Structure formats: structure tokens, C-alpha cells
Coordinates of C-alpha atoms and ligand atoms in Angstrom, one line a residue:
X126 CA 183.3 30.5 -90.2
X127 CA 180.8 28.3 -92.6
X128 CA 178.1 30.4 -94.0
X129 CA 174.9 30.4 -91.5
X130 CA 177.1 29.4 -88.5
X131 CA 176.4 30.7 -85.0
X132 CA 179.5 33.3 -83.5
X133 CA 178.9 32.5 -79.7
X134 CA 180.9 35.7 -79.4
X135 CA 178.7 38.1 -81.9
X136 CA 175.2 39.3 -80.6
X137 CA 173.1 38.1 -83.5
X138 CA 172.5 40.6 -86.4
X139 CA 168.9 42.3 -86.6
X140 CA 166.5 40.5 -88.7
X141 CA 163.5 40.6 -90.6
X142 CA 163.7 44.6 -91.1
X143 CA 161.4 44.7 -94.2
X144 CA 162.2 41.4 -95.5
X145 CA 159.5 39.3 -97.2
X146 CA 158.7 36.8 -95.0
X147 CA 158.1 33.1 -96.4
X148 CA 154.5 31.5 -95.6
X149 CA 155.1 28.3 -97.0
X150 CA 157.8 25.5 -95.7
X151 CA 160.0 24.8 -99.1
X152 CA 163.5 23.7 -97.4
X153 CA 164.7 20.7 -95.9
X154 CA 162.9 20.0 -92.2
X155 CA 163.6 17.0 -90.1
X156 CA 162.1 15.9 -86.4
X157 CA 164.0 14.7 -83.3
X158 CA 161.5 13.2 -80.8
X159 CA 163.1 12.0 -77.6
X160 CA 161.7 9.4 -76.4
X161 CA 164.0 7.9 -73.8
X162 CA 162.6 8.7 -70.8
X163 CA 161.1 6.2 -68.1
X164 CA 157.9 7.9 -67.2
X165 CA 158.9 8.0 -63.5
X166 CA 156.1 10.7 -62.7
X167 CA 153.3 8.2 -64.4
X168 CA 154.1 5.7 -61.6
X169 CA 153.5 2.8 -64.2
X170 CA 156.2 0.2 -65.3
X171 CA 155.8 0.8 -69.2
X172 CA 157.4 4.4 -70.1
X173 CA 154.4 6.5 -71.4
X174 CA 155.4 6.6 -74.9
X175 CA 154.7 3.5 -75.1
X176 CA 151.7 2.9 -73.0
X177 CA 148.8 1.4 -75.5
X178 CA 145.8 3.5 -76.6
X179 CA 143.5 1.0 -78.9
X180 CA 146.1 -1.1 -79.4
X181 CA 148.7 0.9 -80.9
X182 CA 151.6 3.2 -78.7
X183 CA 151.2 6.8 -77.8
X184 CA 154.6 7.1 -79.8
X185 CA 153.0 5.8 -83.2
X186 CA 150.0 9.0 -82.7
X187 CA 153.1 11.3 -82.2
X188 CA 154.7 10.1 -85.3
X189 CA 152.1 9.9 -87.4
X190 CA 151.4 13.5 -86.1
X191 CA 154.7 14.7 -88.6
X192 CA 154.7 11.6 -91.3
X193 CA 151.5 13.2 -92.2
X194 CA 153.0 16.6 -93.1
X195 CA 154.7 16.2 -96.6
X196 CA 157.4 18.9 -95.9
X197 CA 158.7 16.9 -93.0
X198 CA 161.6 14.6 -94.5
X199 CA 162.8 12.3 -91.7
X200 CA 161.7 12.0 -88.0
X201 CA 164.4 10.7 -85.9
X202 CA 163.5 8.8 -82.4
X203 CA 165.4 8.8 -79.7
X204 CA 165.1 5.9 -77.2
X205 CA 166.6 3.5 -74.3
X206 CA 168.7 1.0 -75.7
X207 CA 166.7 -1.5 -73.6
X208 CA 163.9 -0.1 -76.2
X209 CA 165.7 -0.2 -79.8
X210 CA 163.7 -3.5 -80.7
X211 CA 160.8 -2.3 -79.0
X212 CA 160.8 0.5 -81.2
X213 CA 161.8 -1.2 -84.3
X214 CA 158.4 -3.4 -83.8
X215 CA 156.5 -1.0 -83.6
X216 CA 158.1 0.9 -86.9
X217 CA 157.3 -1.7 -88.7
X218 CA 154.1 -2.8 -87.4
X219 CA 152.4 0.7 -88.0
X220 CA 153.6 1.2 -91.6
X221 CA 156.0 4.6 -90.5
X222 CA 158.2 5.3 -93.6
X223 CA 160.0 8.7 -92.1
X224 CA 161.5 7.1 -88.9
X225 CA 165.1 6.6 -87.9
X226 CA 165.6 5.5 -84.6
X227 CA 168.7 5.9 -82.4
X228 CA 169.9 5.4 -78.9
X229 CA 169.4 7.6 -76.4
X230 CA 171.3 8.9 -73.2
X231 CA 171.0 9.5 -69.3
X232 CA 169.1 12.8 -69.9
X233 CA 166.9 14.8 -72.2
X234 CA 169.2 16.8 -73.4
X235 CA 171.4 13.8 -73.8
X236 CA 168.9 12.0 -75.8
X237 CA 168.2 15.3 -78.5
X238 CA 171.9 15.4 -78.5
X239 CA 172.2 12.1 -79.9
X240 CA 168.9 12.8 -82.0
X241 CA 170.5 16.1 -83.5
X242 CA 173.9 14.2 -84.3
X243 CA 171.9 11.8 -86.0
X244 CA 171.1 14.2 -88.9
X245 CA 174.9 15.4 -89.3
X246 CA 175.1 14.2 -92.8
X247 CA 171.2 15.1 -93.8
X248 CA 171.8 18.8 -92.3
X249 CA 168.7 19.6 -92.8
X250 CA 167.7 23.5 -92.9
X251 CA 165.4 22.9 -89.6
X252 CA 165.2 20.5 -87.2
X253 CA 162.1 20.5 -85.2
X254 CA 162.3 19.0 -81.8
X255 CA 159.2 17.5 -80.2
X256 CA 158.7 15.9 -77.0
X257 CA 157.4 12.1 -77.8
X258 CA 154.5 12.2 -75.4
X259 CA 152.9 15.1 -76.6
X260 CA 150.7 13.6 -79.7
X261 CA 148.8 16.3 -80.5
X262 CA 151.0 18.5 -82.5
X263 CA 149.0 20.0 -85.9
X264 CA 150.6 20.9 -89.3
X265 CA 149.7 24.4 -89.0
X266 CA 151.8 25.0 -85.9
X267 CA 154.5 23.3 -87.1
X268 CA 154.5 25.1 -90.0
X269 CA 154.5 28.7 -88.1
X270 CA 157.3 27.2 -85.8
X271 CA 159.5 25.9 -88.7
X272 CA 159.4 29.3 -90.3
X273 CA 160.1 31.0 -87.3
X274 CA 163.2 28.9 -86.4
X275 CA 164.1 29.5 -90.2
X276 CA 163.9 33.4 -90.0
X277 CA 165.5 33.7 -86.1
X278 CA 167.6 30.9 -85.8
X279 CA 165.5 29.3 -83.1
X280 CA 161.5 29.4 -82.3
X281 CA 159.2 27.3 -79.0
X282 CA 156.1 27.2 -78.5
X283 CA 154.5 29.0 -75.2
X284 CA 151.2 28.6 -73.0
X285 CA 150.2 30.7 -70.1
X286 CA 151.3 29.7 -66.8
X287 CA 148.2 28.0 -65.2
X288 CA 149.8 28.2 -61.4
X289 CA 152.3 31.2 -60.3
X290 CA 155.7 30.2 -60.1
X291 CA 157.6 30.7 -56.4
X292 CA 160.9 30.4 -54.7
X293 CA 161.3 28.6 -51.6
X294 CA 163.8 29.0 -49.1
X295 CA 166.2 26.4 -48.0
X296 CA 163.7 25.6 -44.7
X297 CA 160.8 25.8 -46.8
X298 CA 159.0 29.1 -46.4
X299 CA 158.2 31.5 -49.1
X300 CA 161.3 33.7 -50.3
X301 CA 159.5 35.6 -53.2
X302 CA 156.9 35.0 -56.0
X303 CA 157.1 36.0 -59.9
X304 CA 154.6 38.1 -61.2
X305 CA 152.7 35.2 -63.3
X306 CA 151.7 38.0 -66.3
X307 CA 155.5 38.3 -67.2
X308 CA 156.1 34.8 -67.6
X309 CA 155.5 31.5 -69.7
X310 CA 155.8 28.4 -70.0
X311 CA 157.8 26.9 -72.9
X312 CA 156.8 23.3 -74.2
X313 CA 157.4 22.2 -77.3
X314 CA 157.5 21.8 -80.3
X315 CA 160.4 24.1 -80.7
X316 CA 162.3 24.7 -84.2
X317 CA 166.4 25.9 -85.3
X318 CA 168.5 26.0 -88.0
X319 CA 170.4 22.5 -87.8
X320 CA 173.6 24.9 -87.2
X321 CA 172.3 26.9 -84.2
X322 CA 171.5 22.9 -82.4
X323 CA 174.3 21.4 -83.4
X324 CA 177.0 24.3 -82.2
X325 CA 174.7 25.0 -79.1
X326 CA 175.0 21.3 -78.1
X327 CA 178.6 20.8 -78.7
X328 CA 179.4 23.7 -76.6
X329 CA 177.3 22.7 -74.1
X330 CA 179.0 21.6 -70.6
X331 CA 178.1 18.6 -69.0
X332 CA 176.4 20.3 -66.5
X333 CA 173.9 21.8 -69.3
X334 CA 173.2 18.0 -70.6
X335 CA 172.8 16.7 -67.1
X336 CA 170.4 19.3 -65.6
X337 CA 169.4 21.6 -68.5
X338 CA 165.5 21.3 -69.3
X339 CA 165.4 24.0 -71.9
X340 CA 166.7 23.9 -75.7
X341 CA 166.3 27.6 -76.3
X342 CA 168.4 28.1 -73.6
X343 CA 170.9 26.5 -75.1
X344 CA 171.0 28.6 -78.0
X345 CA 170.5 31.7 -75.7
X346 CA 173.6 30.8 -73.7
X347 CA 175.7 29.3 -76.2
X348 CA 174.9 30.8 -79.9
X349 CA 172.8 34.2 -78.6
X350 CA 170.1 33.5 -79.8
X351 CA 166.9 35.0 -78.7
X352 CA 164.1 32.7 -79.6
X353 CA 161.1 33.7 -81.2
X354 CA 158.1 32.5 -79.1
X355 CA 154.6 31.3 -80.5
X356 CA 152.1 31.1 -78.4
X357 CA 150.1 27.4 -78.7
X358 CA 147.1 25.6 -78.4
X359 CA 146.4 23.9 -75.5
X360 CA 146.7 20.4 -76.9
X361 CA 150.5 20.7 -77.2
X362 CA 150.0 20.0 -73.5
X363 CA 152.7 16.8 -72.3
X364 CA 151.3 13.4 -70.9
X365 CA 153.3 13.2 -67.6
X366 CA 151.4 12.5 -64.8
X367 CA 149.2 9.0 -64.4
X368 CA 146.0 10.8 -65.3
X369 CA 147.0 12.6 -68.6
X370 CA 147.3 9.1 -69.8
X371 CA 143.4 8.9 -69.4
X372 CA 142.8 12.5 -70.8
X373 CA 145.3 11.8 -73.9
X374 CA 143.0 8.2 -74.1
X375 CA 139.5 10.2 -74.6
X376 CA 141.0 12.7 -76.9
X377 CA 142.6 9.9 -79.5
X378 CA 139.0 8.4 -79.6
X379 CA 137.2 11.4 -79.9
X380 CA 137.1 12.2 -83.4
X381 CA 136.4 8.4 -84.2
X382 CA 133.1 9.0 -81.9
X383 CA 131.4 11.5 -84.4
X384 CA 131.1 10.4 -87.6
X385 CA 130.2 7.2 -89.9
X386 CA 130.1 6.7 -93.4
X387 CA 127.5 4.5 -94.3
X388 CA 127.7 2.3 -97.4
X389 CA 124.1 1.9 -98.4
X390 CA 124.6 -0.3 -101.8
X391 CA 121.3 0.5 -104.5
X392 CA 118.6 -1.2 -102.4
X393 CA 115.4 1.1 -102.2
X394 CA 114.6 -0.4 -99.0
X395 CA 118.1 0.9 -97.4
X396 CA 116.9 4.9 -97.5
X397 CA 114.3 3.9 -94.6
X398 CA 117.1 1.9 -92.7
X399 CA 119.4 4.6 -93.1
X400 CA 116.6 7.4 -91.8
X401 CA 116.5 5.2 -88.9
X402 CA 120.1 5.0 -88.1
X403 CA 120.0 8.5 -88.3
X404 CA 118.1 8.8 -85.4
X405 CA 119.1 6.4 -83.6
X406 CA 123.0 7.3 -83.6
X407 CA 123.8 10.8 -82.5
X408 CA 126.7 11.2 -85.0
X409 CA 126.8 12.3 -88.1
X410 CA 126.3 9.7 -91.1
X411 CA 127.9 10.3 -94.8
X412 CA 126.1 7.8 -96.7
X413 CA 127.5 6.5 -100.1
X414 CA 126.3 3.5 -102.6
X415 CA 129.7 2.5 -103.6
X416 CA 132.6 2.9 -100.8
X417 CA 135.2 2.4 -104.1
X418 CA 133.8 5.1 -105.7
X419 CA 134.6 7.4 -102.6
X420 CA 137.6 6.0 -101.6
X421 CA 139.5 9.3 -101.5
X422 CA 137.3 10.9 -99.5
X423 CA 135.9 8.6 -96.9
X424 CA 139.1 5.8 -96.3
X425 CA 141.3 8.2 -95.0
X426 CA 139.2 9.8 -92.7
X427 CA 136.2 7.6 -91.1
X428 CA 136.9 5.2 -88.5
X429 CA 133.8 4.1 -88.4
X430 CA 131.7 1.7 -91.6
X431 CA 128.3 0.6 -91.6
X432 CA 127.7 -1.8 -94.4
X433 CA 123.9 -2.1 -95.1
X434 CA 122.5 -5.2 -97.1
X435 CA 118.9 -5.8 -97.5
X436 CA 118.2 -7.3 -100.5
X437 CA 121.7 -9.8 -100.8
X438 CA 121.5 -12.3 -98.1
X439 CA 125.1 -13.1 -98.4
X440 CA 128.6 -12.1 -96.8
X441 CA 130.1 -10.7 -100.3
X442 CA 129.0 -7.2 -99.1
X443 CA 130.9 -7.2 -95.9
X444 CA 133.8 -8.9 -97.7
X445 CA 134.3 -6.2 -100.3
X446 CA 134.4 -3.4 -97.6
X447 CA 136.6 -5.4 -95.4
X448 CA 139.1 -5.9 -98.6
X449 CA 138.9 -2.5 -99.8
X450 CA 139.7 -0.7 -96.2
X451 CA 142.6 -3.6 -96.0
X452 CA 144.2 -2.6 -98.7
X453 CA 144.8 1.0 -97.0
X454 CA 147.8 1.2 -94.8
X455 CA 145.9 3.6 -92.6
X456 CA 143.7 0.5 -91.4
X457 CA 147.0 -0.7 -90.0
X458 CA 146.9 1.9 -88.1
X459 CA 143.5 2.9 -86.4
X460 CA 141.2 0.9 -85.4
X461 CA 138.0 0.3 -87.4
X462 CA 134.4 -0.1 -86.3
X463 CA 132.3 -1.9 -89.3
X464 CA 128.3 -2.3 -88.5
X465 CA 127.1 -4.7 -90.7
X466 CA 123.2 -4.4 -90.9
X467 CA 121.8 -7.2 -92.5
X468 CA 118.1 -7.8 -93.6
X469 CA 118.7 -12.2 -93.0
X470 CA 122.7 -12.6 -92.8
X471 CA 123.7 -15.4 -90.2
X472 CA 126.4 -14.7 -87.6
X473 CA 129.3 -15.3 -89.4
X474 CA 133.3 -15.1 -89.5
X475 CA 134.6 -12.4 -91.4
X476 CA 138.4 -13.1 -92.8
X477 CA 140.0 -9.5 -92.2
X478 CA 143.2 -9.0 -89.8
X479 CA 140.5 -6.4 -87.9
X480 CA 139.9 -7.6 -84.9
X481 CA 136.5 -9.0 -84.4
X482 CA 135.2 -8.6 -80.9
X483 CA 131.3 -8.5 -81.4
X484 CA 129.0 -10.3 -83.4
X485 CA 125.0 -10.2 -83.0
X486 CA 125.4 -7.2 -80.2
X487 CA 123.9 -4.1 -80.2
X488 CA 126.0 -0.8 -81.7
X489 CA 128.5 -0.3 -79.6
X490 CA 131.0 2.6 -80.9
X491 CA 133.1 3.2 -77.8
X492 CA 134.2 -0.2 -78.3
X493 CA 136.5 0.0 -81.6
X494 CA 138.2 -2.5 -84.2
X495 CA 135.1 -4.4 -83.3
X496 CA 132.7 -5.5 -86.1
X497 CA 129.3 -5.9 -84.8
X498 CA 126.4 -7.8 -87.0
X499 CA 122.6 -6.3 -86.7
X500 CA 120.7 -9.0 -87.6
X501 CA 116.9 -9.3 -88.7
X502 CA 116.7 -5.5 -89.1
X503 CA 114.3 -5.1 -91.8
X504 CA 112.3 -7.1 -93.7
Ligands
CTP814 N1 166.8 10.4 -70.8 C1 165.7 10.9 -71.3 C2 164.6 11.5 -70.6 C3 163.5 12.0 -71.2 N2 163.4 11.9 -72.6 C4 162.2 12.3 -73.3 O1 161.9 13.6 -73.1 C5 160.5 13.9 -73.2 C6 160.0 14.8 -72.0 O2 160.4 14.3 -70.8 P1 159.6 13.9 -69.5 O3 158.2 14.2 -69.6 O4 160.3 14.3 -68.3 O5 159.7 12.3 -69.7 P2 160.3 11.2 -68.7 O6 161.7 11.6 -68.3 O7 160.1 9.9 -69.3 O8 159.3 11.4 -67.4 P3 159.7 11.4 -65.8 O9 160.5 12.7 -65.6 O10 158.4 11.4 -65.1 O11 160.5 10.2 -65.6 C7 159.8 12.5 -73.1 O12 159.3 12.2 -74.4 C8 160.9 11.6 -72.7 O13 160.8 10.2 -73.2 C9 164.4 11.3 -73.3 O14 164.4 11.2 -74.5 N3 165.6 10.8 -72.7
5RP815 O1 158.7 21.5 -73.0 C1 159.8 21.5 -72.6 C2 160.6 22.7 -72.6 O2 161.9 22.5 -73.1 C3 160.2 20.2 -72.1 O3 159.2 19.3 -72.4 C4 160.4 20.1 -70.7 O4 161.4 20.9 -70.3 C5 160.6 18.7 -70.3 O5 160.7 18.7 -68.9 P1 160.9 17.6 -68.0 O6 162.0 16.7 -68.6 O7 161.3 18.2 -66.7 O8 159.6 16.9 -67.9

């Protein structure tokens, strides 16, 4: 038997007695997201990974979710074949450098399956697998559940049951009820050594793969594996109904609802415009002469630019930020909101690939990629 190998006959050994135990993630990690599903429950024809929020799919937010964490290698997505160029598109169109994608099968499990096989030659120490339409995920989590899988083979994430779980008989009356306290419920994302997936899927029966619903089962049942459980935050939570689509909607624009950097250039007079935005928007304004000279800080976190230019009368100003947030991939993916207050600037077409959806309106932040132009403000 290879070294690190799962016996499906051997209980597995104690671990962790007194053993230093590793905070940071310093092996090789890779992600399987399944996304092959149909989104029956949603009741909507597009499947809900790929239903739009701002113009970009709930998929891209889930994989952007891992690109950003640098220990993460290669995310692997599973999907219909009906979806491949579907998929491909959007790939490309939003700049991911980590994905693979890969066709997927009948089931869930089928779809990881094929996800999991994927990474045979990689063999990565950990493969993390993540359900596509949760898009939430944070580093930090995946970082305890990475270690954990690393240290006990196999790790999930749990939340508290919100409603107590009953059986039914076959006429429908109540047979018995669990006692809610002694039980979870186990979402993802969960974490194992690429050898206890890979053996617990290729000794899985076809009845696992066609009715299964739970990876750490797998490994229970088929490599003994007893997972380590971490409890998580309540935004690991999966769009599956209709409405989740709405609540996963308001939380994407959230943080692009409280904060703006403003670019106020050297102009005395911009200090009293700026005072005045202040009060007028209720969000919270980082104000900086020179967006260039910021450009780590501020372009790869705001959503939001307001451009002020009082004493130039001319479109250079709007031009330059436009060009400088261009040349970000990140602008690719979010939309922008640039306010352009202007002192005597005419309505005027900006040439950016943001969409422009306001000009000479009033500030309008829940509507996004939008430029809107304040005109006659001061002076
Ligand atoms: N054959 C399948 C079925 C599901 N999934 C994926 O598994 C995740 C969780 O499944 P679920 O919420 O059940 O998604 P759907 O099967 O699409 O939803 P529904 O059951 O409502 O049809 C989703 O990201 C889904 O795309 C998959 O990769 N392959
Ligand atoms: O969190 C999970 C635990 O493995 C899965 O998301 C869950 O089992 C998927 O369930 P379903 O396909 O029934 O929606």
C-alpha cells in the first residue's frame, strides 16, 4: 500500500497526540466546485450558478472566492456538457487564471467524481470541495478546513440545525423526532487528502453516486474516516431556493454600498465640495489627490470613484481615472460607480468599456457600473 493511502479494512490510527499542529497552509491544495446541477428547486430556467448578479454569474463570485487565496493552486469546475462553452465564456470573460473546467455527471456525487479525477496527475495534498452556489466562502475558513482535512484525512463545515429533523411514516404521520441538540447540518466547504477522495470514490457503489448527498460519508463508509467538523459562519449558507437568489443579490452589493474613495485633485475649492459630500452620502469617503499614487490601496478595494474637478473644465480628469481603473483586471470584474463632480464640464461620452447608464442624474449608488455626471456644482 502507497504511503498515505486509506486501508478500508484498518480503523484509522490515533492522531494528533501531542503533535505540533501546522497554522499556516504550505502544501499543495486544489478546489472541486460542482457545478452541474439544474437548479430545479429555484424554479427558474437558467441553473443558479449561473443566474447574473450585476452582470457577472454567481459562479465567477464563487471562484473568485478561492483565486483570491494564494495557497489555492487550481480550482476545478464541474459542469453540464450542455454548459462547457458556457463556462468557457465566462472563464475568459472574467479574467480567472486558476480554473479547469470538466464535464460533469447525472448526480452530485457524479459530478465531484469527475472533478476529483480531474486532479489525478496534480495529486494535490488537499482537495477542497465546495458547492458552486455557495459564494461566500472566506480564506480564513478555508484555511482551518484545509488543515484539518490535512491532519484527519477528511474535515466539513457544520451549522446548527434551524428546524428539527423528523421521520415520517409510510402514510404520513409522525414515527419519531431527533433530538435537534445532537445533530448538525453539514454544508460545505469540506477538505481531504487527495488519497482519502479518490479511494472513497472508486469504491463507491453506484448506489452511493446515485443517491449519496454526503462526501464525509463516503470516507466514513469506505476509508474510516471520522471527519473532523468545524463549525461555520452562517454565510457558507447554499442558494437553493428562488428567494436565496434575492438574499445572495443584496449581500454581493453590500460592501460596494459603504464606501467611496474620492479623488479630489489639488484644487482648494474641492475641501468644501468634499465636506459636503460628506454629508450628503451616508458612507464613508477615503479622499486622495492622486488616485496613482494610491493605487495599492484603493483599486483593489473601492467600487465606488468620485472624481472631483473644479478648477479644469475639461474631460482629462475623468479620462485618467477611467484609464487607470482599466488597466486593473479587477474592473473586469465588478462593477464600478464613478461620480464625476464637475464645477462647468458638459455632458459628455466617456470612452471606457464601463458601462455608462447615467449622465446629468442625481447620485444614484444602488445603481452600479453607472457613471453619473454632477454638473454646475460649485462655482
Ligand atoms: N448533477 C449535479 C447536481 C448538482 N451539482 C452541483 O452540486 C451543488 C449543490 O447541489 P444543489 O443545491 O442540489 O444544486 P442543484 O442540483 O442544481 O439544485 P436542485 O436540486 O434544486 O435541482 C450545486 O452547485 C450543483 O450545481 C452538480 O455538480 N452536478
Ligand atoms: O452541503 C452539502 C453536504 O454534503 C451538500 O451541499 C448537500 O448535500 C447538497 O445537497 P442537495 O444536492 O440535496 O441540495
Amino acid at each position: 500500500m502507497l504511503d498515505g493511502e486509506c486501508n478500508p479494512d484498518r480503523p484509522p490510527l490515533p492522531r494528533d497526540a501531542g503533535t505540533h499542529r501546522a497554522t499556516s497552509v504550505d502544501f499543495p491544495v486544489c478546489v472541486v466546485l460542482p457545478a452541474g446541477g439544474t437548479g430545479e428547486r429555484t424554479g427558474l430556467q437558467t441553473p443558479k450558478q449561473f443566474w447574473s448578479f450585476l452582470e457577472r454569474p454567481l459562479i465567477s463570485y464563487t471562484i473568485d472566492a478561492f483565486e483570491r487565496v494564494s495557497w489555492i493552486q487550481d480550482v476545478v469546475v464541474v459542469v453540464a456538457k450542455e454548459n462547457l462553452d458556457q463556462m468557457s465564456g465566462i472563464v475568459q470573460r472574467f479574467g480567472h487564471r486558476k480554473v479547469r473546467v470538466v464535464t460533469g455527471g447525472s448526480t452530485r456525487h457524479r459530478s465531484i467524481y469527475n472533478g476529483v479525477q480531474a486532479l489525478a496527475e496534480d495529486r494535490p495534498e488537499v482537495v477542497i470541495i465546495h458547492d458552486a452556489v455557495r459564494p461566500f466562502v472566506e480564506e480564513d475558513f478555508l484555511s482551518k478546513i484545509t488543515l484539518a482535512a490535512k491532519e484527519h484525512g477528511a474535515a466539513g463545515a457544520i451549522r446548527p440545525l434551524v428546524s428539527t429533523v423528523i421521520a415520517t411514516t409510510s402514510e404520513g404521520f409522525l414515527d419519531h423526532s431527533l433530538e435537534r441538540a445532537k445533530y448538525r447540518a453539514s454544508e460545505t466547504p469540506q477538505g481531504f487528502t487527495y488519497e482519502v477522495i479518490s479511494q472513497a470514490y472508486q469504491r463507491s457503489s453506484e448506489s452511493d453516486l446515485e443517491f449519496g448527498t454526503e462526501c464525509l460519508h463516503l470516507a466514513l463508509q469506505h476509508c474510516h474516516i471520522n471527519a473532523k467538523l468545524i463549525p461555520g459562519p452562517p454565510t457558507l449558507w447554499k442558494v437553493t431556493y428562488r428567494w436565496d437568489l434575492a438574499a445572495a443579490g443584496s449581500i454581493i452589493k453590500e460592501p460596494m454600498l459603504q464606501s467611496a474613495c474620492v479623488v479630489s485633485g489639488d484644487s482648494v475649492h474641492a475641501a468644501t465640495l468634499i465636506t459636503a459630500l460628506q454629508k450628503a452620502l451616508h458612507m464613508k469617503l477615503h479622499v486622495v489627490t492622486d488616485l496613482s499614487a494610491e493605487k495599492h490601496t484603493f483599486l483593489l478595494k473601492e467600487w465606488n470613484y468620485i472624481q472631483v474637478s473644479v478648477d479644469v473644465c475639461c474631460r482629462s480628469d475623468i479620462e485618467a481615472l477611467v484609464t487607470q481603473l482599466e488597466v486593473e483586471t479587477r474592473v473586469l470584474q465588478y462593477p464600478l460607480v464613478i461620480i464625476w463632480v464637475s464645477s462647468c464640464c458638459r455632458s459628455t461620452k466617456i470612452p471606457c468599456r464601463s458601462q455608462v447608464l447615467y449622465a446629468n442624474c442625481h447620485v444614484n449608488l444602488n445603481t452600479l457600473a453607472s457613471l453619473v455626471v454632477i454638473q454646475n456644482t460649485v462655482g
